[in-house]
Coordinates of C-alpha atoms in Angstrom, one line a residue:
Chain A
M1 CA -53.7 23.2 -70.2
E2 CA -52.9 22.0 -73.6
T3 CA -54.0 19.0 -74.5
K4 CA -50.7 17.5 -75.8
F5 CA -47.4 17.1 -73.5
T6 CA -43.9 15.2 -74.5
V7 CA -42.7 12.5 -72.5
A8 CA -39.2 11.7 -71.8
L9 CA -38.2 7.7 -70.9
V10 CA -34.7 7.8 -69.6
Q11 CA -32.8 4.3 -70.4
M12 CA -30.0 4.4 -68.5
A13 CA -27.1 2.4 -67.0
M14 CA -25.9 2.9 -63.3
S15 CA -22.7 2.3 -61.6
A16 CA -22.0 1.7 -58.4
D17 CA -20.9 5.3 -57.7
S18 CA -24.5 6.8 -56.6
E19 CA -23.2 10.7 -57.3
E20 CA -22.1 9.7 -60.7
N21 CA -25.6 8.3 -61.3
L22 CA -27.6 10.8 -59.6
G23 CA -25.1 13.8 -62.2
R24 CA -25.6 11.6 -65.2
A25 CA -29.6 11.6 -64.6
L26 CA -29.6 15.5 -64.4
E27 CA -27.7 15.8 -67.5
K28 CA -30.0 13.7 -68.9
I29 CA -32.5 15.7 -67.8
R30 CA -30.9 18.5 -69.2
Q31 CA -30.5 17.2 -72.4
A32 CA -34.7 15.8 -72.4
A33 CA -35.7 18.8 -71.3
R34 CA -33.4 20.3 -74.6
A35 CA -35.5 18.3 -76.9
G36 CA -38.6 19.5 -75.9
A37 CA -38.9 16.6 -73.0
Q38 CA -41.9 18.1 -70.3
V39 CA -42.3 15.1 -67.9
I40 CA -39.1 12.9 -67.7
C41 CA -39.3 9.8 -65.7
L42 CA -36.0 7.9 -64.8
P43 CA -35.4 3.7 -63.9
E44 CA -36.3 2.6 -60.7
L45 CA -33.9 3.1 -58.0
F46 CA -31.9 5.2 -60.5
R47 CA -29.0 6.0 -57.7
W48 CA -27.8 2.5 -57.3
P49 CA -27.2 -0.8 -59.0
Y50 CA -29.6 -3.1 -58.1
F51 CA -29.0 -3.9 -54.5
C52 CA -31.7 -6.1 -54.0
Q53 CA -29.9 -9.3 -55.5
R54 CA -28.4 -9.9 -51.8
E55 CA -30.1 -9.5 -48.7
D56 CA -27.6 -6.9 -46.5
A57 CA -29.0 -4.7 -43.4
A58 CA -25.8 -2.8 -44.1
L59 CA -27.7 -1.3 -47.2
F60 CA -30.1 0.2 -45.5
D61 CA -27.9 3.1 -45.3
L62 CA -28.4 3.7 -48.6
A63 CA -32.1 4.8 -48.2
E64 CA -32.9 8.8 -47.8
P65 CA -36.0 10.9 -46.3
V66 CA -38.6 12.4 -48.9
P67 CA -37.9 15.3 -49.4
G68 CA -34.2 14.2 -49.4
E69 CA -31.4 14.5 -51.4
T70 CA -32.3 13.4 -54.8
T71 CA -35.3 15.2 -54.4
R72 CA -33.2 18.4 -53.7
A73 CA -30.6 18.0 -56.3
I74 CA -34.1 17.7 -58.7
S75 CA -36.3 20.0 -57.8
P76 CA -34.2 23.4 -58.7
L77 CA -32.9 22.2 -62.2
A78 CA -37.3 20.7 -62.3
A79 CA -37.6 24.5 -62.1
K80 CA -35.4 26.8 -63.9
L81 CA -35.6 24.1 -66.9
G82 CA -39.5 24.0 -66.6
V83 CA -39.9 20.2 -66.7
A84 CA -41.8 17.2 -64.2
V85 CA -39.6 15.0 -63.1
V86 CA -40.7 11.0 -62.0
V87 CA -38.0 10.6 -59.3
P88 CA -37.4 7.1 -57.7
V89 CA -36.0 6.5 -54.9
F90 CA -35.0 4.4 -51.8
E91 CA -36.9 6.0 -49.5
R92 CA -36.5 6.1 -45.4
R93 CA -39.2 7.0 -43.2
S94 CA -37.8 5.5 -40.1
A95 CA -35.7 3.4 -38.7
G96 CA -37.0 0.2 -39.8
V97 CA -39.4 1.8 -42.1
Y98 CA -38.1 1.9 -46.0
H99 CA -40.2 2.1 -49.0
N100 CA -39.1 1.6 -52.8
S101 CA -41.2 5.2 -54.0
A102 CA -41.6 7.7 -57.0
A103 CA -41.9 10.9 -56.1
T104 CA -42.9 13.7 -58.9
I105 CA -41.5 16.8 -59.1
D106 CA -43.5 19.2 -61.0
A107 CA -42.0 22.0 -63.5
D108 CA -42.2 24.7 -59.9
G109 CA -39.9 22.6 -58.1
Q110 CA -42.4 20.8 -55.5
I111 CA -43.3 17.8 -55.0
A112 CA -46.3 17.0 -56.3
G113 CA -47.1 13.4 -55.8
L114 CA -45.4 10.4 -53.8
Y115 CA -45.8 7.2 -54.7
R116 CA -44.9 4.0 -52.6
K117 CA -44.1 0.5 -54.7
M118 CA -47.8 -0.9 -53.8
H119 CA -46.8 -4.7 -55.0
I120 CA -43.4 -6.4 -53.9
P121 CA -42.1 -9.2 -55.8
D122 CA -39.5 -11.4 -54.0
D123 CA -37.8 -14.5 -56.3
P124 CA -34.1 -15.5 -56.5
L125 CA -32.3 -11.9 -56.5
Y126 CA -34.8 -9.9 -56.5
Y127 CA -35.3 -10.2 -52.8
E128 CA -37.7 -7.0 -52.5
K129 CA -39.6 -7.9 -49.6
F130 CA -36.4 -7.9 -47.3
Y131 CA -36.0 -4.0 -47.9
F132 CA -39.1 -2.5 -48.6
A133 CA -42.4 -2.2 -46.7
P134 CA -45.2 -2.2 -49.2
G135 CA -46.7 1.8 -49.4
D136 CA -49.6 2.2 -47.9
L137 CA -50.5 5.5 -50.2
G138 CA -52.6 3.2 -51.8
F139 CA -53.3 3.8 -56.0
Q140 CA -52.1 7.5 -57.1
A141 CA -52.4 10.1 -60.0
C142 CA -50.9 13.6 -59.6
T143 CA -51.8 16.9 -61.5
T144 CA -48.6 18.2 -63.1
R145 CA -47.9 21.5 -64.5
F146 CA -48.4 19.6 -68.6
G147 CA -51.1 17.0 -67.8
R148 CA -52.3 14.5 -65.4
I149 CA -49.9 11.3 -64.4
G150 CA -49.6 8.1 -62.9
T151 CA -46.7 6.0 -61.4
L152 CA -46.6 2.7 -60.5
I153 CA -43.1 0.8 -59.9
C154 CA -41.6 -2.5 -61.8
W155 CA -44.0 -5.6 -59.9
D156 CA -46.9 -3.2 -60.1
Q157 CA -46.7 -4.1 -63.5
W158 CA -48.2 -6.7 -63.6
Y159 CA -51.0 -6.3 -61.9
P160 CA -54.1 -4.9 -63.8
E161 CA -56.1 -4.2 -60.4
A162 CA -52.6 -1.0 -60.7
A163 CA -53.6 0.1 -63.7
R164 CA -57.2 0.0 -63.8
L165 CA -56.9 2.3 -60.2
T166 CA -54.5 4.8 -61.2
A167 CA -56.3 5.2 -64.2
L168 CA -59.6 5.5 -62.8
R169 CA -57.9 8.8 -60.9
G170 CA -57.5 10.6 -63.8
A171 CA -53.9 9.5 -64.9
S172 CA -53.4 10.2 -68.9
I173 CA -50.0 7.9 -68.6
L174 CA -48.9 5.6 -66.3
F175 CA -45.3 5.3 -65.6
Y176 CA -43.8 2.5 -64.2
P177 CA -40.0 3.1 -63.7
T178 CA -38.1 -0.9 -63.7
A179 CA -35.6 -2.8 -63.0
I180 CA -36.3 -6.1 -64.8
G181 CA -33.6 -8.3 -66.4
Y182 CA -32.7 -12.1 -67.2
H183 CA -31.0 -14.5 -64.9
P184 CA -27.7 -14.9 -67.2
R185 CA -28.7 -18.7 -67.6
E186 CA -32.2 -18.2 -68.6
K187 CA -31.7 -15.8 -71.2
D188 CA -31.7 -17.4 -74.0
T189 CA -34.3 -20.1 -73.2
C190 CA -36.7 -18.6 -71.0
G191 CA -35.9 -14.9 -72.0
P192 CA -37.6 -14.4 -75.0
A193 CA -40.9 -15.6 -73.5
Q194 CA -40.2 -13.4 -70.2
R195 CA -39.8 -9.7 -72.5
Q196 CA -42.2 -10.3 -74.7
A197 CA -44.9 -11.3 -71.7
W198 CA -43.6 -7.9 -69.7
E199 CA -44.6 -6.0 -73.0
T200 CA -47.8 -8.0 -73.7
V201 CA -49.3 -7.5 -70.1
Q202 CA -48.4 -3.5 -70.0
R203 CA -50.3 -3.1 -73.2
G204 CA -52.5 -4.6 -71.9
H205 CA -53.1 -2.3 -69.5
A206 CA -53.1 0.7 -71.9
I207 CA -56.0 -1.0 -73.3
A208 CA -58.0 -1.8 -71.5
N209 CA -57.8 1.3 -69.5
G210 CA -57.7 3.5 -73.2
V211 CA -54.2 5.2 -71.1
Y212 CA -50.9 5.8 -72.5
V213 CA -48.4 3.5 -71.1
A214 CA -44.5 4.2 -70.4
A215 CA -42.1 1.6 -69.0
V216 CA -38.6 2.9 -68.1
N217 CA -36.2 0.3 -68.2
R218 CA -32.3 0.2 -67.0
V219 CA -29.7 -2.0 -68.9
G220 CA -26.4 -3.3 -68.0
H221 CA -25.2 -6.6 -66.5
E222 CA -25.5 -5.7 -62.9
R223 CA -23.3 -8.2 -60.2
P224 CA -23.3 -6.1 -57.2
A225 CA -23.4 -9.7 -54.6
G226 CA -21.1 -11.6 -57.1
G227 CA -22.3 -14.4 -58.7
E228 CA -23.7 -14.7 -62.5
G229 CA -25.8 -11.0 -61.2
L230 CA -28.3 -10.0 -63.3
I231 CA -28.6 -8.8 -67.3
F232 CA -31.4 -5.7 -67.2
W233 CA -33.2 -5.8 -70.9
G234 CA -33.8 -2.0 -71.4
G235 CA -36.6 -2.0 -74.1
S236 CA -38.3 0.4 -72.6
F237 CA -41.3 1.4 -74.4
L238 CA -44.4 4.3 -74.5
C239 CA -47.6 2.7 -75.9
D240 CA -50.6 4.6 -76.7
P241 CA -54.6 4.0 -75.8
L242 CA -54.7 1.4 -77.9
G243 CA -51.6 -0.5 -76.9
T244 CA -49.6 0.6 -80.1
V245 CA -45.7 1.1 -79.5
I246 CA -45.2 4.6 -80.4
A247 CA -41.4 4.4 -79.2
Q248 CA -39.0 1.4 -78.4
A249 CA -35.5 1.7 -76.9
S250 CA -32.8 -0.7 -77.1
P251 CA -31.9 -4.1 -75.5
D252 CA -28.6 -2.6 -74.3
K253 CA -27.6 0.6 -74.8
E254 CA -28.8 3.6 -72.4
E255 CA -31.2 5.8 -74.6
T256 CA -33.9 8.5 -73.9
L257 CA -37.4 8.0 -75.8
L258 CA -39.4 10.7 -76.7
G259 CA -43.3 10.7 -77.2
T260 CA -46.5 12.9 -77.2
V261 CA -49.1 12.1 -75.2
D262 CA -52.7 13.4 -76.9
T263 CA -55.5 13.6 -74.4
K264 CA -57.8 14.1 -77.6
W265 CA -57.0 10.7 -78.9
L266 CA -56.8 9.4 -75.8
E267 CA -60.5 10.6 -75.6
E268 CA -61.1 8.9 -79.2
V269 CA -60.4 6.2 -78.3
R270 CA -62.2 5.6 -75.3
R271 CA -65.4 7.0 -77.0
G272 CA -64.9 4.0 -79.6
W273 CA -63.9 1.3 -77.2
P274 CA -66.4 2.3 -74.2
F275 CA -64.9 0.2 -71.7
L276 CA -64.8 2.6 -68.5
R277 CA -68.7 2.3 -69.2
D278 CA -69.5 -1.1 -69.0
R279 CA -67.5 -2.1 -65.6
R280 CA -69.9 -4.2 -63.7
I281 CA -68.9 -2.8 -60.2
D282 CA -72.0 -4.6 -58.5
A283 CA -70.0 -8.0 -59.5
Y284 CA -66.3 -7.2 -58.3
E285 CA -66.3 -7.6 -54.4
G286 CA -64.1 -10.7 -54.7
L287 CA -60.9 -8.7 -56.3
Q288 CA -60.4 -8.1 -52.9
S289 CA -60.2 -12.0 -52.2
R290 CA -56.9 -13.7 -51.9
W291 CA -58.7 -16.6 -53.7
L292 CA -62.1 -17.6 -54.6
G293 CA -61.5 -21.4 -55.5
E294 CA -64.0 -24.2 -56.2
E295 CA -64.9 -24.6 -52.6
K296 CA -67.4 -22.0 -52.9
D297 CA -68.9 -24.0 -55.7
S298 CA -70.4 -26.1 -53.1
P299 CA -72.8 -27.0 -51.5
Q300 CA -74.3 -22.9 -51.5
R301 CA -73.6 -21.8 -54.6
A302 CA -74.1 -25.0 -56.6
Q303 CA -77.4 -25.5 -55.0
R304 CA -78.4 -21.7 -56.3
T305 CA -77.6 -22.4 -59.4
R306 CA -79.7 -25.5 -59.2
R307 CA -82.6 -23.3 -58.2
K308 CA -82.0 -20.8 -60.2
R309 CA -81.8 -23.3 -63.5
K310 CA -85.0 -24.8 -62.1
K311 CA -86.9 -21.7 -62.5
V312 CA -85.4 -21.5 -66.5
D313 CA -87.3 -25.0 -66.8
R314 CA -90.4 -23.2 -64.9
Chain B
M1 CA -58.0 -36.1 -63.1
E2 CA -55.1 -36.3 -65.6
T3 CA -52.6 -32.8 -65.5
K4 CA -53.5 -33.1 -69.7
F5 CA -56.7 -32.0 -71.5
T6 CA -56.9 -31.2 -75.3
V7 CA -59.2 -28.2 -76.1
A8 CA -61.0 -27.6 -79.3
L9 CA -61.9 -23.8 -80.3
V10 CA -64.3 -24.2 -83.2
Q11 CA -64.0 -21.0 -85.6
M12 CA -67.3 -21.3 -87.8
A13 CA -69.1 -19.0 -90.2
M14 CA -72.8 -18.2 -89.5
S15 CA -75.6 -18.9 -92.2
A16 CA -79.4 -17.7 -92.3
D17 CA -80.4 -21.2 -91.4
S18 CA -80.6 -21.3 -87.8
E19 CA -80.6 -25.4 -88.1
E20 CA -77.5 -25.8 -90.5
N21 CA -75.1 -23.8 -88.0
L22 CA -76.6 -25.8 -85.3
G23 CA -76.1 -29.3 -87.8
R24 CA -72.2 -28.0 -88.8
A25 CA -71.6 -26.9 -85.2
L26 CA -72.7 -30.5 -84.3
E27 CA -70.6 -32.1 -87.2
K28 CA -67.6 -29.9 -86.1
I29 CA -67.6 -31.3 -82.7
R30 CA -67.2 -34.8 -84.1
Q31 CA -64.6 -34.0 -86.1
A32 CA -62.5 -32.4 -83.1
A33 CA -63.6 -35.1 -80.6
R34 CA -62.2 -37.7 -83.2
A35 CA -58.8 -35.5 -84.0
G36 CA -58.6 -36.1 -80.0
A37 CA -60.7 -33.1 -78.4
Q38 CA -61.8 -33.0 -74.7
V39 CA -63.0 -29.7 -74.5
I40 CA -64.9 -27.9 -77.1
C41 CA -66.1 -24.5 -77.8
L42 CA -68.0 -23.0 -79.8
P43 CA -68.4 -19.3 -81.0
E44 CA -70.9 -17.0 -79.2
L45 CA -74.6 -17.2 -80.4
F46 CA -73.7 -19.8 -82.8
R47 CA -77.3 -20.7 -83.9
W48 CA -77.6 -17.4 -85.9
P49 CA -76.1 -14.7 -87.9
Y50 CA -75.0 -11.8 -85.3
F51 CA -78.6 -10.3 -85.5
C52 CA -77.3 -7.2 -83.0
Q53 CA -76.6 -5.2 -86.3
R54 CA -80.0 -3.4 -85.7
E55 CA -82.5 -3.6 -83.0
D56 CA -86.2 -5.9 -83.7
A57 CA -88.2 -6.7 -80.7
A58 CA -89.6 -9.8 -83.5
L59 CA -85.9 -11.2 -83.1
F60 CA -86.6 -12.1 -79.2
D61 CA -88.3 -14.6 -80.9
L62 CA -85.0 -16.4 -81.2
A63 CA -84.2 -17.1 -77.9
E64 CA -84.7 -20.2 -75.8
P65 CA -84.3 -21.5 -72.8
V66 CA -81.4 -23.1 -71.1
P67 CA -82.0 -26.4 -70.8
G68 CA -83.6 -25.6 -74.2
E69 CA -83.2 -27.3 -77.6
T70 CA -80.0 -26.3 -78.7
T71 CA -78.4 -27.8 -75.2
R72 CA -80.8 -30.5 -75.8
A73 CA -79.4 -31.3 -78.9
I74 CA -76.0 -31.0 -78.1
S75 CA -76.0 -32.8 -75.2
P76 CA -76.4 -36.9 -76.0
L77 CA -73.6 -36.2 -78.5
A78 CA -71.2 -34.6 -75.8
A79 CA -71.9 -38.1 -73.4
K80 CA -71.8 -40.1 -76.4
L81 CA -68.5 -38.5 -77.8
G82 CA -67.6 -38.4 -73.9
V83 CA -66.3 -34.5 -74.5
A84 CA -66.8 -31.2 -72.4
V85 CA -68.7 -28.7 -74.8
V86 CA -69.2 -24.7 -74.3
V87 CA -72.3 -23.9 -75.5
P88 CA -73.3 -20.3 -76.3
V89 CA -77.3 -19.4 -76.4
F90 CA -79.1 -16.9 -77.1
E91 CA -81.0 -17.4 -73.4
R92 CA -84.5 -16.6 -72.5
R93 CA -85.4 -16.5 -68.8
S94 CA -88.9 -14.7 -69.0
A95 CA -90.8 -12.6 -71.4
G96 CA -88.6 -9.5 -71.1
V97 CA -85.6 -11.3 -70.3
Y98 CA -83.0 -12.1 -72.2
H99 CA -79.2 -13.7 -71.6
N100 CA -75.9 -14.1 -74.0
S101 CA -75.4 -17.0 -72.4
A102 CA -72.7 -20.5 -72.4
A103 CA -73.6 -23.0 -71.0
T104 CA -70.8 -25.8 -70.4
I105 CA -72.2 -29.3 -70.9
D106 CA -69.7 -32.1 -69.7
A107 CA -68.9 -35.0 -70.6
D108 CA -71.9 -37.0 -69.4
G109 CA -74.0 -35.0 -71.0
Q110 CA -75.2 -32.6 -68.3
I111 CA -74.8 -28.9 -67.8
A112 CA -72.2 -28.2 -65.0
G113 CA -72.2 -24.2 -65.6
L114 CA -74.2 -21.3 -67.2
Y115 CA -72.3 -18.2 -67.5
R116 CA -74.5 -14.9 -68.8
K117 CA -72.2 -12.7 -70.4
M118 CA -71.7 -9.6 -67.2
H119 CA -70.6 -6.9 -69.6
I120 CA -72.9 -5.9 -72.3
P121 CA -71.6 -3.5 -75.2
D122 CA -73.6 -0.9 -77.2
D123 CA -72.0 0.2 -80.4
P124 CA -72.8 1.4 -83.8
L125 CA -73.9 -2.7 -85.1
Y126 CA -73.5 -4.1 -81.4
Y127 CA -77.0 -3.4 -80.0
E128 CA -76.8 -5.7 -77.9
K129 CA -77.9 -3.3 -74.8
F130 CA -80.9 -4.3 -76.5
Y131 CA -81.3 -7.7 -76.4
F132 CA -79.4 -8.8 -73.4
A133 CA -79.8 -8.1 -69.4
P134 CA -76.5 -8.0 -67.7
G135 CA -75.2 -11.2 -66.0
D136 CA -76.5 -12.1 -62.8
L137 CA -74.7 -15.0 -62.0
G138 CA -71.4 -13.6 -61.3
F139 CA -67.9 -14.9 -62.4
Q140 CA -67.6 -18.3 -62.6
A141 CA -65.5 -21.7 -63.0
C142 CA -66.8 -25.0 -63.8
T143 CA -64.9 -28.6 -62.8
T144 CA -65.4 -30.8 -65.9
R145 CA -64.1 -34.3 -66.5
F146 CA -60.8 -33.1 -68.1
G147 CA -60.1 -29.9 -65.5
R148 CA -61.7 -26.9 -64.1
I149 CA -62.4 -24.1 -67.2
G150 CA -63.7 -20.8 -67.1
T151 CA -66.6 -19.1 -69.4
L152 CA -66.1 -15.6 -70.2
I153 CA -67.8 -14.4 -73.3
C154 CA -66.7 -11.5 -76.6
W155 CA -66.9 -8.0 -74.8
D156 CA -66.3 -9.4 -71.3
Q157 CA -62.5 -9.8 -73.3
W158 CA -61.5 -6.0 -72.8
Y159 CA -61.8 -6.4 -69.1
P160 CA -59.2 -7.5 -66.7
E161 CA -61.5 -7.9 -63.5
A162 CA -63.1 -10.4 -65.1
A163 CA -60.5 -12.9 -66.6
R164 CA -59.1 -12.0 -62.3
L165 CA -62.3 -13.1 -61.1
T166 CA -63.1 -15.9 -63.5
A167 CA -59.4 -17.5 -62.5
L168 CA -59.3 -16.9 -59.0
R169 CA -62.5 -20.0 -59.1
G170 CA -59.5 -21.9 -60.1
A171 CA -60.2 -22.0 -63.9
S172 CA -56.9 -23.2 -65.8
I173 CA -58.2 -21.7 -69.8
L174 CA -60.8 -19.1 -69.9
F175 CA -63.1 -19.8 -73.1
Y176 CA -64.2 -16.6 -74.7
P177 CA -66.8 -17.4 -77.8
T178 CA -66.9 -14.1 -79.9
A179 CA -68.1 -11.9 -82.6
I180 CA -66.1 -9.4 -82.8
G181 CA -65.3 -8.3 -86.4
Y182 CA -64.5 -4.6 -88.4
H183 CA -66.8 -2.0 -90.1
P184 CA -66.2 -2.7 -93.7
R185 CA -65.0 0.8 -94.2
E186 CA -62.7 1.1 -91.0
K187 CA -61.2 -2.3 -92.1
D188 CA -57.7 -1.5 -93.4
T189 CA -57.5 2.2 -91.3
C190 CA -58.2 1.1 -88.0
G191 CA -58.7 -2.2 -88.4
P192 CA -55.0 -3.7 -87.6
A193 CA -55.0 -1.9 -84.6
Q194 CA -58.1 -3.6 -83.6
R195 CA -57.1 -6.8 -83.9
Q196 CA -53.8 -6.2 -82.6
A197 CA -55.3 -5.1 -79.3
W198 CA -58.1 -7.5 -79.3
E199 CA -55.2 -10.2 -79.3
T200 CA -53.1 -8.4 -76.8
V201 CA -55.4 -7.6 -74.2
Q202 CA -56.1 -11.2 -74.0
R203 CA -53.2 -12.6 -74.1
G204 CA -52.2 -9.6 -71.1
H205 CA -54.6 -11.9 -69.1
A206 CA -53.2 -14.8 -69.1
I207 CA -49.9 -13.5 -68.6
A208 CA -51.2 -11.3 -65.4
N209 CA -53.4 -14.8 -64.1
G210 CA -51.5 -17.4 -65.1
V211 CA -53.7 -19.5 -67.2
Y212 CA -54.4 -20.6 -70.8
V213 CA -56.6 -18.4 -72.6
A214 CA -58.6 -19.3 -75.6
A215 CA -60.4 -16.4 -77.9
V216 CA -63.4 -18.0 -80.2
N217 CA -64.4 -16.1 -83.2
R218 CA -66.6 -16.2 -86.3
V219 CA -65.7 -15.5 -89.4
G220 CA -67.7 -14.0 -92.7
H221 CA -68.6 -10.6 -93.9
E222 CA -72.6 -10.8 -92.9
R223 CA -75.3 -8.4 -93.4
P224 CA -78.5 -9.6 -92.4
A225 CA -80.0 -5.7 -91.6
G226 CA -78.6 -5.0 -94.8
G227 CA -76.2 -1.8 -95.0
E228 CA -72.6 -2.2 -95.2
G229 CA -72.7 -5.3 -92.1
L230 CA -69.2 -6.3 -90.1
I231 CA -67.0 -8.1 -91.5
F232 CA -66.1 -11.0 -88.8
W233 CA -62.0 -11.4 -88.5
G234 CA -61.3 -14.6 -87.0
G235 CA -58.3 -14.9 -85.5
S236 CA -59.6 -17.2 -82.9
F237 CA -56.2 -18.2 -80.9
L238 CA -55.4 -20.5 -78.0
C239 CA -52.2 -19.0 -75.5
D240 CA -50.7 -20.4 -72.4
P241 CA -50.0 -18.7 -69.2
L242 CA -47.1 -17.1 -70.0
G243 CA -48.9 -15.3 -73.1
T244 CA -47.4 -17.1 -76.0
V245 CA -49.8 -18.0 -78.7
I246 CA -49.8 -22.0 -79.3
A247 CA -52.6 -21.7 -82.2
Q248 CA -54.2 -19.1 -84.1
A249 CA -56.4 -19.2 -86.9
S250 CA -56.7 -17.4 -90.1
P251 CA -58.9 -14.5 -90.1
D252 CA -61.6 -15.9 -93.4
K253 CA -61.9 -19.6 -93.1
E254 CA -63.6 -21.9 -91.2
E255 CA -61.0 -23.8 -89.0
T256 CA -60.6 -25.9 -86.0
L257 CA -57.9 -25.3 -83.3
L258 CA -56.4 -28.3 -81.5
G259 CA -54.2 -27.3 -78.3
T260 CA -53.1 -29.0 -74.7
V261 CA -53.7 -27.5 -71.4
D262 CA -51.0 -28.5 -68.7
T263 CA -51.9 -28.0 -65.7
K264 CA -48.5 -28.7 -64.5
W265 CA -46.9 -26.3 -67.4
L266 CA -49.6 -23.8 -65.6
E267 CA -48.4 -24.5 -62.1
E268 CA -44.7 -23.8 -63.4
V269 CA -45.3 -20.5 -64.8
R270 CA -47.8 -19.2 -61.7
R271 CA -43.9 -20.5 -59.2
G272 CA -42.1 -18.2 -61.7
W273 CA -44.3 -15.2 -61.8
P274 CA -46.1 -15.9 -58.1
F275 CA -48.4 -12.9 -58.8
L276 CA -50.9 -14.1 -57.3
R277 CA -49.0 -14.3 -54.1
D278 CA -48.2 -10.6 -53.9
R279 CA -51.9 -8.6 -54.5
R280 CA -52.6 -6.1 -52.7
I281 CA -56.4 -7.0 -51.5
D282 CA -56.5 -4.7 -48.8
A283 CA -55.8 -1.5 -51.9
Y284 CA -58.5 -2.4 -53.7
E285 CA -61.7 -1.6 -52.6
G286 CA -62.0 1.6 -55.6
L287 CA -62.3 -1.1 -58.4
Q288 CA -65.8 -1.4 -57.1
S289 CA -66.3 2.6 -58.2
R290 CA -67.2 4.2 -61.9
W291 CA -64.3 6.6 -61.3
L292 CA -62.6 8.2 -58.7
G293 CA -61.0 11.2 -60.7
E294 CA -59.1 14.1 -59.6
E295 CA -62.0 15.2 -57.3
K296 CA -60.5 12.8 -54.8
D297 CA -57.2 14.3 -54.0
S298 CA -58.3 17.6 -52.6
P299 CA -59.0 18.6 -49.8
Q300 CA -59.0 15.6 -47.4
R301 CA -56.4 13.3 -49.7
A302 CA -54.3 16.5 -50.4
Q303 CA -54.0 16.9 -46.4
R304 CA -53.5 13.3 -46.0
T305 CA -50.8 13.8 -47.7
R306 CA -49.1 16.9 -47.0
R307 CA -49.8 15.6 -43.0
K308 CA -47.5 11.8 -44.3
R309 CA -44.9 14.0 -46.1
K310 CA -44.3 16.3 -42.8
K311 CA -43.6 12.9 -40.5
V312 CA -41.0 12.0 -43.3
D313 CA -39.3 15.1 -42.2
R314 CA -39.3 14.8 -38.7

């Protein structure tokens, strides 16, 4: 396996016509491959406008199995071009069981990995808990022809646990297909800090884990439920294991970013800052708690601390 | 308890004279209190030049118990001024058992908490594994007169697990007493990216956890072991729960930063971005592993995935 591979981050705007979105994604995959891309990532739920802006049970009709229409359209193209593609899908597993998923199609056209979004948001106009059951496949990486990659989806990007577990599975790069934007009335006030936080926390994952990170967002002002809708903020970016941004897209235009994942650089960074060596895996049990809180301090814990301090004095 | 409190980050340069360092720290505590500070944090191992630049068993003589000389000097001042102080100490527990610790002295002069650095680095000129046994008190927060705070130390700042666990204990702010700098020959080449990464990963902790973060570094070019030594990069900063930097110090001057911790703002941020609600505590077990790697994929895991996918097709 080569030590370097080229990735493409496809920042798109979505129309109401899912066939058109698919056709345009296929064309963008062709263009990216021509430009030298080997692993190509599409945005979250790229077949549709971001429909989660309202709760409507009729929209479960949009879901499809994996493999299904979308993966079957992309698999032969991936095989023909010899590229791997991260394909976000609104996945139907059964009546009443739907997921926000990403299938990784390898360069032979086979599905090499399936990830089901683990962290499901629910905010005004992001009513995802209505549509998506939480993923049950855990945090994964998969080996493509070009390198080992991890897929996570949107809300996952705020969770250091997700990045860490995927990195520990050997991913050289974490792809985050995304649909994040402003509420129009907040764009000028809260928007800049929100967008900055979104970028910072993901660069933090790159640094803490010594991996590349690729965030792949959509653009456009979408109002599928009427009202003010959401303005997706684009800004897709690729950063290296030091958290340095290598490439970044505009806030409002379709754009395909190309960049190199260099596993030798990744190893050099991890040798210089050997964070993985010093993790206190004996002391992380509490991460499986919802909240630890003050109550744990007392009385047992406080007493234990007092005992320990007494010993010091002796 | 008030919803706001004022913190002070004391960025210092250390001389070879530990009495002088203590005297100057006391003076800086007085000044900060006069300026309105309520919780004051000193830099890591502030009594000494950063002695870990060489391995010398004679230097264990520098260690002291907790309570000990340093805390006994600061406790009455804290009580007199009515301020809480985070006091880094080279802690001697017993012959052969030393820690890199931070005692939190509350505004009544009592020791309210003791933290022993959990993640111990070992890099050229940062030979900490020689000096410090890994902490055994876990990740903690403690309640001061003004608010609930968490203490972590330097290398801990690269570990999302440390920040998360301390936040889950109810800390409104994470203090990181620090001693980080450049190797002089790397300052111009690698330095800017290193310093940027250091800041970014800590801002990431603030964002992911919805807490304030205070990094308190030293300044100065120190060569206690001869050679080129280390240039400590200062840049102490306070950021809010959105990761926005509220105050930042220079790279090379002594400076005391003041800032406000507003627990109402903290709660507003966590309501807007309710990350703690959606953590997948059922799926984080792997965080207690050193490495998960590719081997886990196969054959069992691959088979399980195949079975799951078959079910989808049915």
